mmCIF file with all atom_site columns, C-alpha atoms and ligand atoms in Angstrom:
data_model
loop_
_atom_site.group_PDB
_atom_site.id
_atom_site.type_symbol
_atom_site.label_atom_id
_atom_site.label_alt_id
_atom_site.label_comp_id
_atom_site.label_asym_id
_atom_site.label_entity_id
_atom_site.label_seq_id
_atom_site.pdbx_PDB_ins_code
_atom_site.Cartn_x
_atom_site.Cartn_y
_atom_site.Cartn_z
_atom_site.occupancy
_atom_site.B_iso_or_equiv
_atom_site.pdbx_formal_charge
_atom_site.auth_seq_id
_atom_site.auth_comp_id
_atom_site.auth_asym_id
_atom_site.auth_atom_id
_atom_site.pdbx_PDB_model_num
ATOM   1   C CA  . MET A 1 1   ? -22.766 -17.823 24.234 1.00 59.00 ? 1   MET A CA  1
ATOM   2   C CA  . THR A 1 2   ? -22.901 -20.919 23.302 1.00 75.00 ? 2   THR A CA  1
ATOM   3   C CA  . ALA A 1 3   ? -21.720 -24.181 25.401 1.00 91.00 ? 3   ALA A CA  1
ATOM   4   C CA  . ALA A 1 4   ? -18.173 -24.417 25.738 1.00 94.00 ? 4   ALA A CA  1
ATOM   5   C CA  . TYR A 1 5   ? -17.724 -27.490 22.621 1.00 97.00 ? 5   TYR A CA  1
ATOM   6   C CA  . ASP A 1 6   ? -17.427 -30.907 25.295 1.00 97.00 ? 6   ASP A CA  1
ATOM   7   C CA  . ASP A 1 7   ? -15.145 -34.012 23.744 1.00 97.00 ? 7   ASP A CA  1
ATOM   8   C CA  . SER A 1 8   ? -17.886 -36.478 25.067 1.00 97.00 ? 8   SER A CA  1
ATOM   9   C CA  . ASN A 1 9   ? -19.552 -36.138 22.022 1.00 98.00 ? 9   ASN A CA  1
ATOM   10  C CA  . ILE A 1 10  ? -20.737 -38.749 19.591 1.00 98.00 ? 10  ILE A CA  1
ATOM   11  C CA  . PHE A 1 11  ? -17.948 -37.907 16.907 1.00 98.00 ? 11  PHE A CA  1
ATOM   12  C CA  . ALA A 1 12  ? -15.804 -36.773 19.388 1.00 98.00 ? 12  ALA A CA  1
ATOM   13  C CA  . LYS A 1 13  ? -15.732 -41.472 20.509 1.00 98.00 ? 13  LYS A CA  1
ATOM   14  C CA  . ILE A 1 14  ? -15.954 -40.906 16.440 1.00 98.00 ? 14  ILE A CA  1
ATOM   15  C CA  . LEU A 1 15  ? -12.530 -39.308 15.476 1.00 98.00 ? 15  LEU A CA  1
ATOM   16  C CA  . ARG A 1 16  ? -11.032 -41.202 18.260 1.00 98.00 ? 16  ARG A CA  1
ATOM   17  C CA  . ASP A 1 17  ? -11.612 -44.383 16.986 1.00 97.00 ? 17  ASP A CA  1
ATOM   18  C CA  . GLU A 1 18  ? -13.707 -45.800 19.931 1.00 98.00 ? 18  GLU A CA  1
ATOM   19  C CA  . ILE A 1 19  ? -16.868 -46.560 18.602 1.00 96.00 ? 19  ILE A CA  1
ATOM   20  C CA  . PRO A 1 20  ? -16.943 -47.664 15.328 1.00 97.00 ? 20  PRO A CA  1
ATOM   21  C CA  . SER A 1 21  ? -17.764 -45.642 11.316 1.00 98.00 ? 21  SER A CA  1
ATOM   22  C CA  . VAL A 1 22  ? -18.673 -46.648 8.285  1.00 98.00 ? 22  VAL A CA  1
ATOM   23  C CA  . ARG A 1 23  ? -15.571 -43.617 6.743  1.00 98.00 ? 23  ARG A CA  1
ATOM   24  C CA  . VAL A 1 24  ? -15.229 -43.072 3.155  1.00 98.00 ? 24  VAL A CA  1
ATOM   25  C CA  . TYR A 1 25  ? -12.544 -40.503 2.866  1.00 98.00 ? 25  TYR A CA  1
ATOM   26  C CA  . GLU A 1 26  ? -9.741  -39.319 5.404  1.00 98.00 ? 26  GLU A CA  1
ATOM   27  C CA  . ASP A 1 27  ? -6.258  -36.314 5.474  1.00 98.00 ? 27  ASP A CA  1
ATOM   28  C CA  . GLU A 1 28  ? -4.786  -34.979 8.637  1.00 98.00 ? 28  GLU A CA  1
ATOM   29  C CA  . ASN A 1 29  ? -7.864  -32.350 8.591  1.00 98.00 ? 29  ASN A CA  1
ATOM   30  C CA  . CYS A 1 30  ? -11.269 -34.129 8.992  1.00 98.00 ? 30  CYS A CA  1
ATOM   31  C CA  . ILE A 1 31  ? -13.040 -37.513 7.388  1.00 98.00 ? 31  ILE A CA  1
ATOM   32  C CA  . ALA A 1 32  ? -15.738 -38.677 6.041  1.00 98.00 ? 32  ALA A CA  1
ATOM   33  C CA  . PHE A 1 33  ? -17.888 -41.118 6.651  1.00 98.00 ? 33  PHE A CA  1
ATOM   34  C CA  . MET A 1 34  ? -22.410 -42.239 5.902  1.00 98.00 ? 34  MET A CA  1
ATOM   35  C CA  . ASP A 1 35  ? -24.489 -40.948 8.179  1.00 98.00 ? 35  ASP A CA  1
ATOM   36  C CA  . VAL A 1 36  ? -26.009 -44.115 10.109 1.00 98.00 ? 36  VAL A CA  1
ATOM   37  C CA  . MET A 1 37  ? -29.774 -42.490 9.894  1.00 98.00 ? 37  MET A CA  1
ATOM   38  C CA  . PRO A 1 38  ? -29.223 -41.487 7.127  1.00 98.00 ? 38  PRO A CA  1
ATOM   39  C CA  . GLN A 1 39  ? -31.984 -38.954 5.071  1.00 98.00 ? 39  GLN A CA  1
ATOM   40  C CA  . THR A 1 40  ? -31.603 -40.091 1.359  1.00 98.00 ? 40  THR A CA  1
ATOM   41  C CA  . ALA A 1 41  ? -29.278 -43.283 0.020  1.00 98.00 ? 41  ALA A CA  1
ATOM   42  C CA  . GLY A 1 42  ? -25.913 -42.047 0.400  1.00 98.00 ? 42  GLY A CA  1
ATOM   43  C CA  . HIS A 1 43  ? -26.311 -39.441 3.261  1.00 98.00 ? 43  HIS A CA  1
ATOM   44  C CA  . THR A 1 44  ? -22.811 -39.014 4.396  1.00 98.00 ? 44  THR A CA  1
ATOM   45  C CA  . LEU A 1 45  ? -20.814 -36.423 7.495  1.00 98.00 ? 45  LEU A CA  1
ATOM   46  C CA  . ILE A 1 46  ? -18.267 -34.895 7.254  1.00 98.00 ? 46  ILE A CA  1
ATOM   47  C CA  . VAL A 1 47  ? -16.074 -33.959 10.869 1.00 98.00 ? 47  VAL A CA  1
ATOM   48  C CA  . PRO A 1 48  ? -13.892 -31.166 10.602 1.00 98.00 ? 48  PRO A CA  1
ATOM   49  C CA  . ARG A 1 49  ? -9.878  -33.116 13.009 1.00 98.00 ? 49  ARG A CA  1
ATOM   50  C CA  . ALA A 1 50  ? -9.981  -29.838 15.365 1.00 98.00 ? 50  ALA A CA  1
ATOM   51  C CA  . PRO A 1 51  ? -12.541 -29.363 18.397 1.00 98.00 ? 51  PRO A CA  1
ATOM   52  C CA  . SER A 1 52  ? -15.913 -27.015 17.763 1.00 98.00 ? 52  SER A CA  1
ATOM   53  C CA  . ARG A 1 53  ? -19.254 -27.223 19.150 1.00 98.00 ? 53  ARG A CA  1
ATOM   54  C CA  . ASN A 1 54  ? -20.242 -25.737 15.407 1.00 98.00 ? 54  ASN A CA  1
ATOM   55  C CA  . LEU A 1 55  ? -19.791 -23.370 12.733 1.00 98.00 ? 55  LEU A CA  1
ATOM   56  C CA  . LEU A 1 56  ? -19.644 -20.545 15.347 1.00 97.00 ? 56  LEU A CA  1
ATOM   57  C CA  . ASP A 1 57  ? -16.483 -20.752 17.617 1.00 97.00 ? 57  ASP A CA  1
ATOM   58  C CA  . ALA A 1 58  ? -15.121 -22.719 14.488 1.00 98.00 ? 58  ALA A CA  1
ATOM   59  C CA  . ASP A 1 59  ? -12.312 -22.051 13.028 1.00 98.00 ? 59  ASP A CA  1
ATOM   60  C CA  . PRO A 1 60  ? -11.602 -19.828 8.906  1.00 98.00 ? 60  PRO A CA  1
ATOM   61  C CA  . ASN A 1 61  ? -7.845  -21.529 8.643  1.00 98.00 ? 61  ASN A CA  1
ATOM   62  C CA  . VAL A 1 62  ? -9.881  -24.896 9.612  1.00 98.00 ? 62  VAL A CA  1
ATOM   63  C CA  . LEU A 1 63  ? -13.187 -23.603 6.881  1.00 98.00 ? 63  LEU A CA  1
ATOM   64  C CA  . SER A 1 64  ? -11.110 -23.211 4.501  1.00 98.00 ? 64  SER A CA  1
ATOM   65  C CA  . LYS A 1 65  ? -8.778  -27.042 4.891  1.00 98.00 ? 65  LYS A CA  1
ATOM   66  C CA  . VAL A 1 66  ? -12.565 -29.446 5.330  1.00 98.00 ? 66  VAL A CA  1
ATOM   67  C CA  . ILE A 1 67  ? -14.577 -27.101 2.841  1.00 98.00 ? 67  ILE A CA  1
ATOM   68  C CA  . PRO A 1 68  ? -12.825 -28.053 -0.327 1.00 98.00 ? 68  PRO A CA  1
ATOM   69  C CA  . VAL A 1 69  ? -13.593 -31.336 1.400  1.00 98.00 ? 69  VAL A CA  1
ATOM   70  C CA  . VAL A 1 70  ? -16.516 -31.143 1.794  1.00 98.00 ? 70  VAL A CA  1
ATOM   71  C CA  . GLN A 1 71  ? -17.198 -30.406 -1.980 1.00 98.00 ? 71  GLN A CA  1
ATOM   72  C CA  . LYS A 1 72  ? -14.986 -33.904 -3.340 1.00 98.00 ? 72  LYS A CA  1
ATOM   73  C CA  . ILE A 1 73  ? -17.490 -35.664 -1.360 1.00 98.00 ? 73  ILE A CA  1
ATOM   74  C CA  . ALA A 1 74  ? -21.039 -33.764 -3.245 1.00 98.00 ? 74  ALA A CA  1
ATOM   75  C CA  . GLN A 1 75  ? -18.821 -34.334 -5.861 1.00 98.00 ? 75  GLN A CA  1
ATOM   76  C CA  . ALA A 1 76  ? -18.229 -38.202 -5.706 1.00 98.00 ? 76  ALA A CA  1
ATOM   77  C CA  . ALA A 1 77  ? -22.172 -38.566 -4.070 1.00 98.00 ? 77  ALA A CA  1
ATOM   78  C CA  . MET A 1 78  ? -23.213 -37.026 -7.266 1.00 98.00 ? 78  MET A CA  1
ATOM   79  C CA  . LYS A 1 79  ? -22.184 -39.857 -8.843 1.00 98.00 ? 79  LYS A CA  1
ATOM   80  C CA  . ALA A 1 80  ? -22.188 -43.006 -7.610 1.00 98.00 ? 80  ALA A CA  1
ATOM   81  C CA  . PHE A 1 81  ? -25.640 -42.425 -6.130 1.00 98.00 ? 81  PHE A CA  1
ATOM   82  C CA  . ASN A 1 82  ? -26.881 -40.572 -9.714 1.00 98.00 ? 82  ASN A CA  1
ATOM   83  C CA  . ALA A 1 83  ? -28.777 -38.127 -7.551 1.00 98.00 ? 83  ALA A CA  1
ATOM   84  C CA  . ASP A 1 84  ? -30.689 -35.223 -9.130 1.00 98.00 ? 84  ASP A CA  1
ATOM   85  C CA  . GLY A 1 85  ? -29.041 -33.224 -6.604 1.00 98.00 ? 85  GLY A CA  1
ATOM   86  C CA  . ILE A 1 86  ? -27.673 -32.616 -3.094 1.00 98.00 ? 86  ILE A CA  1
ATOM   87  C CA  . GLN A 1 87  ? -28.119 -30.857 0.080  1.00 98.00 ? 87  GLN A CA  1
ATOM   88  C CA  . LEU A 1 88  ? -25.744 -28.990 2.525  1.00 98.00 ? 88  LEU A CA  1
ATOM   89  C CA  . ARG A 1 89  ? -26.323 -28.252 5.977  1.00 98.00 ? 89  ARG A CA  1
ATOM   90  C CA  . GLN A 1 90  ? -25.412 -27.592 8.169  1.00 98.00 ? 90  GLN A CA  1
ATOM   91  C CA  . PHE A 1 91  ? -27.096 -26.795 11.663 1.00 98.00 ? 91  PHE A CA  1
ATOM   92  C CA  . ASN A 1 92  ? -26.260 -24.847 14.606 1.00 98.00 ? 92  ASN A CA  1
ATOM   93  C CA  . GLU A 1 93  ? -27.549 -26.061 17.589 1.00 97.00 ? 93  GLU A CA  1
ATOM   94  C CA  . ALA A 1 94  ? -30.722 -27.397 18.916 1.00 96.00 ? 94  ALA A CA  1
ATOM   95  C CA  . PRO A 1 95  ? -33.332 -24.993 18.530 1.00 96.00 ? 95  PRO A CA  1
ATOM   96  C CA  . SER A 1 96  ? -31.961 -25.247 15.140 1.00 96.00 ? 96  SER A CA  1
ATOM   97  C CA  . GLY A 1 97  ? -31.812 -29.133 14.305 1.00 95.00 ? 97  GLY A CA  1
ATOM   98  C CA  . GLN A 1 98  ? -28.597 -29.954 15.790 1.00 97.00 ? 98  GLN A CA  1
ATOM   99  C CA  . THR A 1 99  ? -28.553 -33.337 17.509 1.00 97.00 ? 99  THR A CA  1
ATOM   100 C CA  . VAL A 1 100 ? -24.671 -33.787 17.505 1.00 98.00 ? 100 VAL A CA  1
ATOM   101 C CA  . TYR A 1 101 ? -22.343 -31.107 18.812 1.00 98.00 ? 101 TYR A CA  1
ATOM   102 C CA  . HIS A 1 102 ? -19.062 -31.251 16.700 1.00 98.00 ? 102 HIS A CA  1
ATOM   103 C CA  . LEU A 1 103 ? -18.720 -29.477 13.877 1.00 98.00 ? 103 LEU A CA  1
ATOM   104 C CA  . HIS A 1 104 ? -19.823 -31.117 10.514 1.00 98.00 ? 104 HIS A CA  1
ATOM   105 C CA  . PHE A 1 105 ? -21.282 -31.065 7.320  1.00 98.00 ? 105 PHE A CA  1
ATOM   106 C CA  . HIS A 1 106 ? -23.692 -33.181 6.365  1.00 98.00 ? 106 HIS A CA  1
ATOM   107 C CA  . ILE A 1 107 ? -24.275 -34.085 2.559  1.00 98.00 ? 107 ILE A CA  1
ATOM   108 C CA  . ILE A 1 108 ? -27.663 -35.349 1.228  1.00 98.00 ? 108 ILE A CA  1
ATOM   109 C CA  . PRO A 1 109 ? -28.372 -36.476 -2.553 1.00 98.00 ? 109 PRO A CA  1
ATOM   110 C CA  . VAL A 1 110 ? -31.599 -35.842 -3.730 1.00 98.00 ? 110 VAL A CA  1
ATOM   111 C CA  . TYR A 1 111 ? -33.275 -37.487 -5.676 1.00 98.00 ? 111 TYR A CA  1
ATOM   112 C CA  . ALA A 1 112 ? -36.506 -36.108 -8.007 1.00 97.00 ? 112 ALA A CA  1
ATOM   113 C CA  . GLY A 1 113 ? -39.178 -36.575 -6.328 1.00 96.00 ? 113 GLY A CA  1
ATOM   114 C CA  . VAL A 1 114 ? -37.860 -38.513 -3.428 1.00 96.00 ? 114 VAL A CA  1
ATOM   115 C CA  . GLU A 1 115 ? -39.382 -37.224 -0.245 1.00 96.00 ? 115 GLU A CA  1
ATOM   116 C CA  . PHE A 1 116 ? -36.550 -36.996 2.836  1.00 96.00 ? 116 PHE A CA  1
ATOM   117 C CA  . GLN A 1 117 ? -36.330 -38.924 5.387  1.00 95.00 ? 117 GLN A CA  1
ATOM   118 C CA  . MET A 1 118 ? -36.725 -37.211 9.231  1.00 94.00 ? 118 MET A CA  1
ATOM   119 C CA  . HIS A 1 119 ? -33.791 -35.966 11.023 1.00 92.00 ? 119 HIS A CA  1
ATOM   120 C CA  . ALA A 1 120 ? -31.575 -38.140 12.408 1.00 91.00 ? 120 ALA A CA  1
ATOM   121 C CA  . ALA A 1 121 ? -34.826 -40.678 12.634 1.00 92.00 ? 121 ALA A CA  1
ATOM   122 C CA  . LYS A 1 122 ? -34.098 -44.223 11.508 1.00 94.00 ? 122 LYS A CA  1
ATOM   123 C CA  . MET A 1 123 ? -31.351 -46.421 12.183 1.00 97.00 ? 123 MET A CA  1
ATOM   124 C CA  . GLU A 1 124 ? -30.073 -47.599 8.419  1.00 97.00 ? 124 GLU A CA  1
ATOM   125 C CA  . ASP A 1 125 ? -28.957 -51.033 7.764  1.00 97.00 ? 125 ASP A CA  1
ATOM   126 C CA  . MET A 1 126 ? -25.967 -51.452 8.248  1.00 97.00 ? 126 MET A CA  1
ATOM   127 C CA  . ASP A 1 127 ? -25.297 -53.839 4.899  1.00 98.00 ? 127 ASP A CA  1
ATOM   128 C CA  . ILE A 1 128 ? -26.152 -50.674 2.471  1.00 98.00 ? 128 ILE A CA  1
ATOM   129 C CA  . LEU A 1 129 ? -24.094 -48.648 4.529  1.00 98.00 ? 129 LEU A CA  1
ATOM   130 C CA  . LYS A 1 130 ? -21.599 -50.399 3.388  1.00 98.00 ? 130 LYS A CA  1
ATOM   131 C CA  . ALA A 1 131 ? -22.750 -51.397 0.250  1.00 98.00 ? 131 ALA A CA  1
ATOM   132 C CA  . ASN A 1 132 ? -23.141 -46.414 -0.251 1.00 98.00 ? 132 ASN A CA  1
ATOM   133 C CA  . ALA A 1 133 ? -20.257 -46.830 1.624  1.00 98.00 ? 133 ALA A CA  1
ATOM   134 C CA  . GLU A 1 134 ? -18.290 -48.307 -1.343 1.00 98.00 ? 134 GLU A CA  1
ATOM   135 C CA  . LYS A 1 135 ? -20.345 -45.957 -3.861 1.00 98.00 ? 135 LYS A CA  1
ATOM   136 C CA  . LEU A 1 136 ? -18.833 -42.892 -2.452 1.00 98.00 ? 136 LEU A CA  1
ATOM   137 C CA  . LYS A 1 137 ? -15.638 -44.024 -2.045 1.00 98.00 ? 137 LYS A CA  1
ATOM   138 C CA  . ALA A 1 138 ? -14.657 -45.248 -6.158 1.00 98.00 ? 138 ALA A CA  1
ATOM   139 C CA  . ALA A 1 139 ? -16.433 -42.305 -7.021 1.00 98.00 ? 139 ALA A CA  1
ATOM   140 C CA  . LEU A 1 140 ? -14.017 -40.589 -4.834 1.00 97.00 ? 140 LEU A CA  1
HETATM 141 P P1  . 5GP B 2 .   ? -26.638 -32.580 13.818 1.00 87.95 ? 1   5GP B P1  1
HETATM 142 O O1  . 5GP B 2 .   ? -28.886 -32.336 14.029 1.00 87.95 ? 1   5GP B O1  1
HETATM 143 O O2  . 5GP B 2 .   ? -26.259 -33.380 14.760 1.00 87.95 ? 1   5GP B O2  1
HETATM 144 O O3  . 5GP B 2 .   ? -26.143 -32.037 12.133 1.00 87.95 ? 1   5GP B O3  1
HETATM 145 O O4  . 5GP B 2 .   ? -26.806 -34.465 12.622 1.00 87.95 ? 1   5GP B O4  1
HETATM 146 C C1  . 5GP B 2 .   ? -26.030 -35.625 13.503 1.00 87.95 ? 1   5GP B C1  1
HETATM 147 C C2  . 5GP B 2 .   ? -26.120 -36.631 12.278 1.00 87.95 ? 1   5GP B C2  1
HETATM 148 O O5  . 5GP B 2 .   ? -25.285 -37.273 12.786 1.00 87.95 ? 1   5GP B O5  1
HETATM 149 C C3  . 5GP B 2 .   ? -26.965 -37.146 12.700 1.00 87.95 ? 1   5GP B C3  1
HETATM 150 O O6  . 5GP B 2 .   ? -27.789 -36.615 10.897 1.00 87.95 ? 1   5GP B O6  1
HETATM 151 C C4  . 5GP B 2 .   ? -28.193 -38.280 12.448 1.00 87.95 ? 1   5GP B C4  1
HETATM 152 O O7  . 5GP B 2 .   ? -28.572 -39.289 12.108 1.00 87.95 ? 1   5GP B O7  1
HETATM 153 C C5  . 5GP B 2 .   ? -26.137 -38.450 12.927 1.00 87.95 ? 1   5GP B C5  1
HETATM 154 N N1  . 5GP B 2 .   ? -25.584 -39.591 13.679 1.00 87.95 ? 1   5GP B N1  1
HETATM 155 C C6  . 5GP B 2 .   ? -25.796 -39.810 14.886 1.00 87.95 ? 1   5GP B C6  1
HETATM 156 N N2  . 5GP B 2 .   ? -25.492 -40.611 16.303 1.00 87.95 ? 1   5GP B N2  1
HETATM 157 C C7  . 5GP B 2 .   ? -24.393 -40.772 14.372 1.00 87.95 ? 1   5GP B C7  1
HETATM 158 C C8  . 5GP B 2 .   ? -23.738 -42.219 15.656 1.00 87.95 ? 1   5GP B C8  1
HETATM 159 O O8  . 5GP B 2 .   ? -23.050 -42.720 15.867 1.00 87.95 ? 1   5GP B O8  1
HETATM 160 N N3  . 5GP B 2 .   ? -22.690 -42.963 13.876 1.00 87.95 ? 1   5GP B N3  1
HETATM 161 C C9  . 5GP B 2 .   ? -23.257 -42.133 12.412 1.00 87.95 ? 1   5GP B C9  1
HETATM 162 N N4  . 5GP B 2 .   ? -22.564 -42.205 11.395 1.00 87.95 ? 1   5GP B N4  1
HETATM 163 N N5  . 5GP B 2 .   ? -24.154 -40.653 12.516 1.00 87.95 ? 1   5GP B N5  1
HETATM 164 C C10 . 5GP B 2 .   ? -24.700 -40.144 13.382 1.00 87.95 ? 1   5GP B C10 1
#
């Protein structure tokens, strides 16, 4: 068993607009915003509005609504950032790499020959995040 969902996590606060995020998309089921510590240019997070700690306790009905948005963001990221590929990442519990305990999907553009930054390690300049968000929104 894993721990119960705790709504004091940072993504729950972003969902409640208690802290800012650079959003690129939202609908009744989820929001998408730029990762503040991107592993490559254009790294984006898709976060369901429904509370769940991660994939393990998620409602399948929520997943069925959110996965098409994950695909939509991946397709737009390919175009917006002229990427060579996309990595979809999703971590479940700390030993796997999860650091924020509200379900989310990482869309990480891959550029041939460019190494990823460390996971959740270095804050990006806000102007760069905003510029990347504008590119992604234009491609959506
Ligand atoms: P996890 O390890 O839980 O899969 O990933 C959490 C992600 O959230 C990391 O990639 C990290 O850079 C990102 N992150 C952490 N805090 C914030 C924040 O306050 N705002 C945004 N936009 N991203 C965050």
